[in-house]
RNA sequence: GGAGAGGUGGCCGAGCGGUCGAAGGCGGCAGUCUUGAAAACUGCAGAAGUCGAAAGGCUUCCAGGGGUUCGAAUCCCUUCCUCUCCGCCA
């Protein structure tokens, strides 16, 4: 959420930022400006009446103590009370409308974000590892996985439906090894605190991160008399851990990592990546979240990206790091780097991590503040999040990049300690 | 699922419908004292909104929402949460 006062005072800047995202902001911004003006006109009026009402309350109390007649004052007070209630209702309506409108506005892109319309305008900032050359036709992971007996989509469809998968044996073990490998790395080497959060969250939490109210269609909602959704990413519970708190600035930055399953309805994605593990309703992910001061947030974004890159470096998977352009960024983000891993079967780089600084966008929605030095005036923190990494897609990358002509898959050396020293998965 | 007890400032904990943003304690910050620290003493300390150039003023906030009343932390309704006991259960 943007700050209403900021929109009022920096209308042109806001307009330009939103236009770079490819949306026409005039109508929405005009509505917010109008409501904000009306709100600020009404507030002094209502508060003036309340002040009078408080004064007459004191007067009545005093008169009563002295046994004086309070009839006339009380009558005036009664009428004023009605007026206050009526104006208060109007003011609440205006404020509610303003806030609902504000929740629909995406974050503004940071000045260092390239202006562009689509993924084609993203800027590659780094490329590491050389895509391997195969002396045979590289197979897609679903063929390899099914042949190895570690991946089963048909049985998954039987028990759940399309876009689900079952892992068996070494596949299930590989998934678990990746989770442990990443959590160990981030907690031991990168300074994150491990968290095991709920994977069902309420609407307030989802509003805090920006998933609601606008993107409800992407979520799985729990049926029955529950205000609960399955988490689309651990970013939601982790970022909301401190919702409504004022943190001591000396404790920042706070760094959390969590493994959770993630659930996405992927509404509107029909026809994309229908085969294999790329796009599933349920997938595992190790997430990284930071709460920082505004001063340090962009430094922390770079180190967060580096933390995620380290995973790919250690697994010796070829990848590139891409700075998303204004038109390709998520709703809450001010600046996003994607990590894209090389998939031999597709002969292309595919997203495996997305790392964003949302600045105060989520903090304002979730009301997360800090006091500089523990004593200053409360200010909004900056929140960051990134995948470190998506487990399922990492498994895909390993299976495809480490495949051999006979259909077996070599386990990356860094992962072998998590696989009882096993070096290869074969039929 | 059944029965009961609660939710007050960073924490604990008082609070007859009016003078309560809220006693007291702990913790925090600053100072006095001290070579330093501790102790003791003194003082300062919540958040949001709004007006104002500022100083400062005003309004709101005692889990959330609604109601009664001239006036609600205090009375009523409701939702949520916590705790205890019983039942069920990984």
Coordinates of C-alpha atoms in Angstrom, one line a residue, chain A:
Chain A
X1 CA 0.0 0.0 0.0
X2 CA 1.2 3.5 -0.8
X3 CA 0.9 6.3 1.6
X4 CA -2.2 8.5 0.9
X5 CA -0.3 11.6 1.9
X6 CA 2.6 10.7 -0.4
X7 CA 0.2 10.2 -3.3
X8 CA -1.3 13.6 -2.5
X9 CA 2.1 15.4 -2.4
X10 CA 3.8 13.5 -5.2
X11 CA 1.0 12.9 -7.7
X12 CA 3.2 13.1 -10.8
X13 CA 5.8 10.8 -9.5
X14 CA 3.2 8.2 -8.5
X15 CA 1.5 8.6 -11.9
X16 CA 4.8 8.0 -13.8
X17 CA 5.7 5.0 -11.6
X18 CA 2.3 3.3 -12.2
X19 CA 2.4 4.0 -15.9
X20 CA 5.8 2.3 -16.2
X21 CA 4.1 -0.8 -14.7
X22 CA 1.7 -0.6 -17.6
X23 CA -1.4 0.5 -15.8
X24 CA -3.4 3.6 -16.3
X25 CA -3.5 5.2 -12.9
X26 CA -5.5 8.3 -13.4
X27 CA -9.0 7.1 -12.4
X28 CA -7.8 5.3 -9.3
X29 CA -5.5 8.1 -8.2
X30 CA -8.2 10.7 -8.8
X31 CA -10.6 8.8 -6.6
X32 CA -8.1 8.5 -3.8
X33 CA -7.2 12.2 -4.0
X34 CA -10.9 13.2 -3.9
X35 CA -11.6 10.9 -0.9
X36 CA -8.5 12.1 0.9
X37 CA -9.6 15.7 0.5
X38 CA -13.1 15.0 1.7
X39 CA -11.7 13.1 4.6
X40 CA -9.4 15.9 5.7
X41 CA -12.2 18.3 5.4
X42 CA -14.5 16.3 7.6
X43 CA -12.0 15.4 10.4
X44 CA -11.7 18.9 12.0
X45 CA -15.5 19.2 11.9
X46 CA -16.2 15.9 13.6
X47 CA -13.4 16.5 16.1
X48 CA -14.7 20.0 17.0
X49 CA -18.1 18.5 17.8
X50 CA -16.5 15.8 19.9
X51 CA -14.5 18.4 21.8
X52 CA -17.7 20.3 22.6
X53 CA -19.4 17.1 23.6
X54 CA -16.6 16.2 26.0
X55 CA -16.8 19.7 27.5
X56 CA -20.5 19.5 28.0
X57 CA -20.1 16.1 29.6
X58 CA -17.7 17.7 32.1
X59 CA -20.3 20.4 32.7
X60 CA -23.1 18.0 33.3
X61 CA -20.9 16.1 35.8
X62 CA -20.0 19.3 37.6
X63 CA -23.6 20.6 37.7
X64 CA -24.8 17.2 39.0
X65 CA -22.4 17.3 41.8
X66 CA -23.7 20.6 42.9
X67 CA -27.3 19.5 42.5
X68 CA -28.0 22.0 39.7
X69 CA -30.4 21.6 36.8
X70 CA -28.9 19.8 33.8
X71 CA -31.9 19.6 31.6
X72 CA -31.0 22.1 28.8
X73 CA -27.4 21.1 28.6
X74 CA -28.3 17.5 28.4
X75 CA -30.8 18.1 25.6
X76 CA -28.1 20.0 23.5
X77 CA -25.7 17.2 24.2
X78 CA -28.2 14.6 23.1
X79 CA -28.7 16.4 19.8
X80 CA -25.0 16.8 19.3
X81 CA -24.5 13.1 20.0
X82 CA -26.8 12.3 17.1
X83 CA -24.9 14.7 14.8
X84 CA -21.6 13.2 15.8
X85 CA -22.8 9.7 15.1
X86 CA -24.1 10.7 11.7
X87 CA -20.9 12.5 10.6
X88 CA -18.8 9.7 12.0
X89 CA -20.6 7.2 9.9
X90 CA -20.0 9.3 6.8
X91 CA -16.3 9.7 7.7
X92 CA -15.9 5.9 8.3
X93 CA -17.5 5.3 4.9
X94 CA -15.1 7.7 3.2
X95 CA -12.1 6.3 5.0
X96 CA -13.1 2.7 4.1
X97 CA -13.5 3.6 0.5
X98 CA -10.1 5.4 0.4
X99 CA -8.4 2.4 2.0
X100 CA -10.1 -0.1 -0.3
X101 CA -8.9 2.0 -3.2
X102 CA -5.3 2.2 -1.8
X103 CA -5.2 -1.6 -1.5
X104 CA -5.7 -1.9 -5.2
X105 CA -2.6 0.2 -6.1
X106 CA 0.6 -1.7 -6.8
X107 CA 4.0 -0.6 -5.4
X108 CA 6.1 2.0 -7.2
X109 CA 9.2 0.7 -9.0
X110 CA 12.6 1.7 -7.6
X111 CA 14.6 4.2 -9.7
X112 CA 17.1 1.5 -10.6
X113 CA 14.5 -0.7 -12.2
X114 CA 14.6 -0.8 -16.0
X115 CA 11.4 0.5 -17.7
X116 CA 9.8 -2.1 -19.9
X117 CA 6.7 -3.9 -20.9
X118 CA 7.3 -7.6 -20.5
X119 CA 9.8 -10.3 -19.6
X120 CA 11.5 -9.5 -22.9
X121 CA 12.7 -6.2 -21.4
X122 CA 14.3 -7.8 -18.3
X123 CA 18.0 -7.2 -17.9
X124 CA 20.4 -10.0 -17.4
X125 CA 22.9 -9.0 -14.7
X126 CA 24.9 -12.2 -14.2
X127 CA 25.4 -15.6 -15.8
X128 CA 27.1 -18.5 -14.0
X129 CA 28.0 -22.0 -15.0
X130 CA 28.2 -23.3 -18.6
X131 CA 25.2 -25.2 -19.9
X132 CA 26.4 -28.8 -20.5
X133 CA 26.6 -30.1 -24.0
X134 CA 25.0 -33.5 -24.4
X135 CA 26.2 -36.2 -26.8
X136 CA 22.6 -37.5 -26.8
X137 CA 19.1 -36.0 -26.8
X138 CA 18.5 -34.5 -23.4
X139 CA 15.2 -35.8 -22.0
X140 CA 12.6 -33.8 -20.0
X141 CA 12.5 -34.5 -16.3
X142 CA 9.1 -36.2 -16.4
X143 CA 10.3 -38.8 -18.8
X144 CA 13.4 -39.4 -16.8
X145 CA 11.5 -39.4 -13.5
X146 CA 8.8 -41.8 -14.6
X147 CA 11.4 -44.2 -16.1
X148 CA 13.3 -44.1 -12.9
X149 CA 10.1 -44.8 -10.9
X150 CA 10.6 -41.7 -8.8
X151 CA 8.0 -39.5 -10.3
X152 CA 4.3 -40.3 -10.9
X153 CA 1.7 -38.0 -12.3
X154 CA -1.0 -40.6 -13.0
X155 CA -1.3 -41.7 -9.5
X156 CA -1.2 -38.1 -8.3
X157 CA -4.2 -37.4 -10.5
X158 CA -6.0 -40.4 -9.0
X159 CA -5.7 -39.1 -5.4
X160 CA -5.8 -35.4 -6.1
X161 CA -6.1 -34.3 -9.7
X162 CA -4.2 -32.5 -12.4
X163 CA -1.2 -30.5 -11.5
X164 CA -0.2 -32.7 -8.6
X165 CA 2.7 -35.1 -8.4
X166 CA 3.8 -38.1 -6.3
X167 CA 7.5 -38.6 -5.6
X168 CA 8.7 -42.1 -4.8
X169 CA 11.9 -43.5 -3.3
X170 CA 15.0 -41.6 -4.3
X171 CA 12.8 -38.8 -5.7
X172 CA 11.1 -38.3 -2.4
X173 CA 14.5 -38.6 -0.7
X174 CA 16.0 -36.0 -3.1
X175 CA 13.2 -33.6 -2.3
X176 CA 13.9 -34.0 1.4
X177 CA 17.7 -33.7 0.9
X178 CA 17.2 -30.4 -0.9
X179 CA 15.1 -29.0 1.9
X180 CA 17.7 -29.9 4.5
X181 CA 20.6 -28.8 2.3
X182 CA 19.1 -25.3 1.8
X183 CA 17.9 -24.8 5.4
X184 CA 21.3 -25.8 6.7
X185 CA 23.0 -23.5 4.3
X186 CA 20.9 -20.5 5.2
X187 CA 20.8 -21.0 8.9
X188 CA 24.5 -21.9 9.3
X189 CA 26.2 -19.8 6.6
X190 CA 23.8 -16.9 5.9
X191 CA 22.5 -15.9 9.3
X192 CA 18.8 -16.8 8.9
X193 CA 16.6 -18.0 11.8
X194 CA 14.7 -21.2 11.0
X195 CA 10.9 -21.0 11.3
X196 CA 8.2 -23.6 11.1
X197 CA 5.0 -21.5 10.5
X198 CA 1.4 -22.4 9.9
X199 CA 0.6 -23.2 6.3
X200 CA -2.9 -21.9 6.7
X201 CA -3.3 -18.2 7.2
X202 CA -6.1 -15.7 7.7
X203 CA -7.2 -12.9 5.4
X204 CA -5.5 -10.2 7.4
X205 CA -2.1 -11.9 6.8
X206 CA -2.7 -12.2 3.1
X207 CA -3.8 -8.6 2.9
X208 CA -0.5 -7.7 4.7
X209 CA 1.6 -9.2 1.9
X210 CA -0.6 -8.0 -0.9
X211 CA -2.2 -11.3 -2.0
X212 CA -5.6 -10.0 -0.9
X213 CA -7.9 -8.4 -1.8
X214 CA -6.8 -8.4 -5.4
X215 CA -5.5 -11.9 -6.0
X216 CA -7.9 -14.1 -4.2
X217 CA -8.4 -16.2 -7.4
X218 CA -4.8 -17.5 -7.1
X219 CA -5.4 -18.9 -3.6
X220 CA -6.9 -22.0 -2.2
X221 CA -9.5 -21.1 0.4
X222 CA -10.5 -23.5 3.1
X223 CA -14.1 -24.6 2.8
X224 CA -16.6 -24.2 5.7
X225 CA -16.9 -21.6 8.3
X226 CA -13.2 -20.6 8.2
X227 CA -11.4 -17.5 7.3
X228 CA -8.4 -19.5 6.2
X229 CA -6.3 -20.0 3.1
X230 CA -3.5 -22.3 2.2
X231 CA -0.3 -20.4 2.0
X232 CA 0.9 -19.6 -1.6
X233 CA 4.4 -19.0 -0.2
X234 CA 6.0 -18.9 3.2
X235 CA 6.5 -15.2 2.6
X236 CA 3.0 -14.7 3.9
X237 CA 3.4 -16.2 7.4
X238 CA 7.0 -15.0 7.8
X239 CA 6.4 -11.4 6.8
X240 CA 3.3 -11.4 9.0
X241 CA 5.1 -12.7 12.1
X242 CA 5.5 -9.2 13.3
X243 CA 2.3 -7.7 12.0
X244 CA 1.2 -4.8 14.2
X245 CA 4.5 -4.7 16.1
X246 CA 6.9 -1.8 16.7
X247 CA 10.3 -3.5 16.6
X248 CA 13.5 -2.3 18.3
X249 CA 15.7 -0.9 15.5
X250 CA 18.7 -2.5 17.1
X251 CA 17.3 -5.9 16.4
X252 CA 17.2 -5.3 12.6
X253 CA 17.7 -6.8 10.2
X254 CA 15.6 -9.8 11.1
X255 CA 16.3 -12.7 8.8
X256 CA 13.9 -15.7 8.6
X257 CA 14.0 -18.9 6.6
X258 CA 11.3 -21.5 6.4
X259 CA 10.5 -24.6 4.5
X260 CA 6.8 -25.0 3.7
X261 CA 4.7 -26.5 1.0
X262 CA 3.0 -23.8 -1.1
X263 CA -0.4 -24.0 -2.7
X264 CA -1.5 -22.1 -5.8
X265 CA -4.6 -22.4 -7.8
X266 CA -2.8 -21.1 -10.9
X267 CA -6.1 -19.8 -12.2
X268 CA -5.7 -18.7 -15.8
X269 CA -2.6 -20.7 -16.4
X270 CA -4.3 -23.4 -18.5
X271 CA -2.1 -24.6 -21.2
X272 CA 1.1 -23.4 -19.7
X273 CA 3.7 -26.0 -18.5
X274 CA 1.0 -28.7 -18.4
X275 CA 3.6 -31.4 -18.3
X276 CA 5.9 -32.2 -15.4
X277 CA 6.7 -30.5 -12.2
X278 CA 7.1 -26.9 -13.3
X279 CA 3.7 -25.6 -12.5
X280 CA 1.9 -27.5 -9.7
X281 CA -0.9 -26.7 -7.3
X282 CA 1.3 -27.9 -4.5
X283 CA 5.1 -27.5 -4.3
X284 CA 7.8 -27.2 -1.7
X285 CA 9.9 -24.1 -1.2
X286 CA 12.5 -22.8 1.2
X287 CA 11.8 -19.1 1.6
X288 CA 13.9 -16.2 2.8
X289 CA 12.4 -13.1 4.4
X290 CA 14.1 -10.1 5.9
X291 CA 12.8 -7.1 7.9
X292 CA 15.2 -4.2 7.6
X293 CA 15.5 -0.4 8.0
X294 CA 15.0 1.6 4.8
X295 CA 18.7 2.5 4.8
X296 CA 19.9 -1.1 4.6
X297 CA 17.1 -2.7 2.5
X298 CA 18.8 -2.5 -0.9
X299 CA 22.1 -3.8 0.5
X300 CA 20.1 -6.6 2.0
X301 CA 18.4 -7.3 -1.3
X302 CA 21.7 -7.9 -2.9
X303 CA 22.9 -10.2 -0.2
X304 CA 19.5 -12.1 -0.3
X305 CA 20.0 -12.6 -4.0
X306 CA 23.6 -13.8 -3.3
X307 CA 22.3 -16.2 -0.7
X308 CA 19.9 -17.8 -3.2
X309 CA 22.6 -17.9 -5.9
X310 CA 24.9 -19.7 -3.5
X311 CA 22.5 -22.7 -3.6
X312 CA 22.8 -22.9 -7.3
X313 CA 26.6 -22.4 -7.2
X314 CA 26.9 -25.3 -4.7
X315 CA 24.7 -27.6 -6.7
X316 CA 26.7 -26.6 -9.8
X317 CA 23.7 -25.7 -11.9
X318 CA 24.0 -23.2 -14.7
X319 CA 21.9 -20.1 -14.1
X320 CA 21.5 -16.4 -14.8
X321 CA 20.3 -13.6 -12.6
X322 CA 17.8 -11.2 -14.2
X323 CA 16.7 -7.8 -13.0
X324 CA 12.9 -7.6 -13.8
X325 CA 11.7 -4.6 -15.7
X326 CA 8.8 -2.4 -14.5
X327 CA 6.2 -4.3 -16.5
X328 CA 7.2 -7.7 -15.2
X329 CA 7.4 -7.1 -11.5
X330 CA 4.9 -8.4 -8.9
X331 CA 2.3 -6.3 -7.3
X332 CA 4.1 -5.6 -4.0
X333 CA 7.6 -5.3 -5.3
X334 CA 9.7 -2.2 -5.8
X335 CA 12.6 -4.2 -7.2
X336 CA 12.9 -7.8 -8.1
X337 CA 15.7 -10.1 -9.2
X338 CA 14.8 -13.5 -10.7
X339 CA 17.2 -16.4 -10.7
X340 CA 16.7 -18.6 -13.8
X341 CA 18.2 -22.1 -14.0
X342 CA 19.1 -23.8 -17.2
X343 CA 16.8 -26.6 -18.3
X344 CA 18.4 -28.7 -21.1
X345 CA 15.1 -30.2 -22.3
X346 CA 13.7 -26.7 -23.0
X347 CA 17.1 -25.3 -23.9
X348 CA 16.2 -22.2 -21.9
X349 CA 16.5 -20.6 -18.5
X350 CA 13.5 -20.9 -16.2
X351 CA 12.6 -19.1 -13.1
X352 CA 13.7 -20.9 -9.9
X353 CA 13.8 -18.0 -7.5
X354 CA 12.3 -14.5 -7.2
X355 CA 13.9 -12.0 -4.8
X356 CA 12.1 -8.7 -4.0
X357 CA 12.4 -5.6 -1.9
X358 CA 8.9 -4.4 -1.2
X359 CA 10.2 -1.4 0.7
X360 CA 7.4 -0.2 3.1
X361 CA 4.6 -1.5 0.8
X362 CA 3.9 -4.6 2.9
X363 CA 4.9 -3.0 6.2
X364 CA 2.3 -0.3 5.7
X365 CA -0.4 -2.9 5.0
X366 CA 0.7 -5.1 7.9
X367 CA 1.6 -2.2 10.1
X368 CA 5.2 -3.3 11.0
X369 CA 7.3 -0.5 12.4
X370 CA 10.6 -0.1 14.1
X371 CA 12.2 2.5 16.4
X372 CA 15.6 3.6 15.3
X373 CA 18.0 3.0 18.2
X374 CA 15.1 1.7 20.2
X375 CA 13.9 5.2 21.1
X376 CA 13.1 7.2 18.0
X377 CA 9.8 7.8 16.3
X378 CA 8.3 4.6 14.9
X379 CA 8.8 4.2 11.1
X380 CA 7.8 1.4 8.7
X381 CA 10.4 -1.3 8.2
X382 CA 11.3 -2.5 4.7
X383 CA 10.4 -6.1 4.0
X384 CA 12.2 -8.4 1.5
X385 CA 11.5 -11.9 0.4
X386 CA 13.0 -14.5 -1.9
X387 CA 13.0 -18.1 -2.8
X388 CA 16.0 -19.9 -1.6
X389 CA 15.0 -21.9 -3.6
X390 CA 11.9 -23.5 -5.1
X391 CA 12.5 -27.2 -4.3
X392 CA 10.5 -28.8 -7.0
X393 CA 12.1 -26.7 -9.7
X394 CA 15.5 -27.4 -8.2
X395 CA 14.7 -31.1 -8.4
X396 CA 13.8 -30.7 -12.1
X397 CA 17.1 -28.9 -12.8
X398 CA 19.1 -31.6 -11.1
X399 CA 17.3 -34.4 -12.9
X400 CA 17.7 -32.7 -16.3
X401 CA 21.2 -31.3 -16.0
X402 CA 22.7 -34.4 -14.3
X403 CA 21.0 -36.9 -16.6
X404 CA 23.1 -39.6 -18.3
X405 CA 22.6 -41.4 -21.6
X406 CA 21.3 -44.5 -19.8
X407 CA 18.6 -42.4 -18.1
X408 CA 20.3 -42.4 -14.7
X409 CA 20.8 -39.2 -12.8
X410 CA 24.0 -38.2 -11.0
X411 CA 23.5 -36.6 -7.6
X412 CA 25.4 -33.3 -7.2
X413 CA 28.4 -33.8 -4.9
X414 CA 27.1 -31.1 -2.5
X415 CA 23.9 -33.1 -2.0
X416 CA 25.4 -36.5 -1.4
X417 CA 25.9 -36.0 2.4
X418 CA 22.1 -35.5 2.5
X419 CA 21.5 -38.7 0.5
X420 CA 23.6 -41.2 2.6
X421 CA 26.5 -40.6 0.2
X422 CA 24.6 -41.9 -2.8
X423 CA 26.1 -40.8 -6.1
X424 CA 23.6 -41.7 -8.7
X425 CA 19.9 -42.5 -9.1
X426 CA 19.3 -45.4 -11.5
X427 CA 16.3 -47.6 -12.4

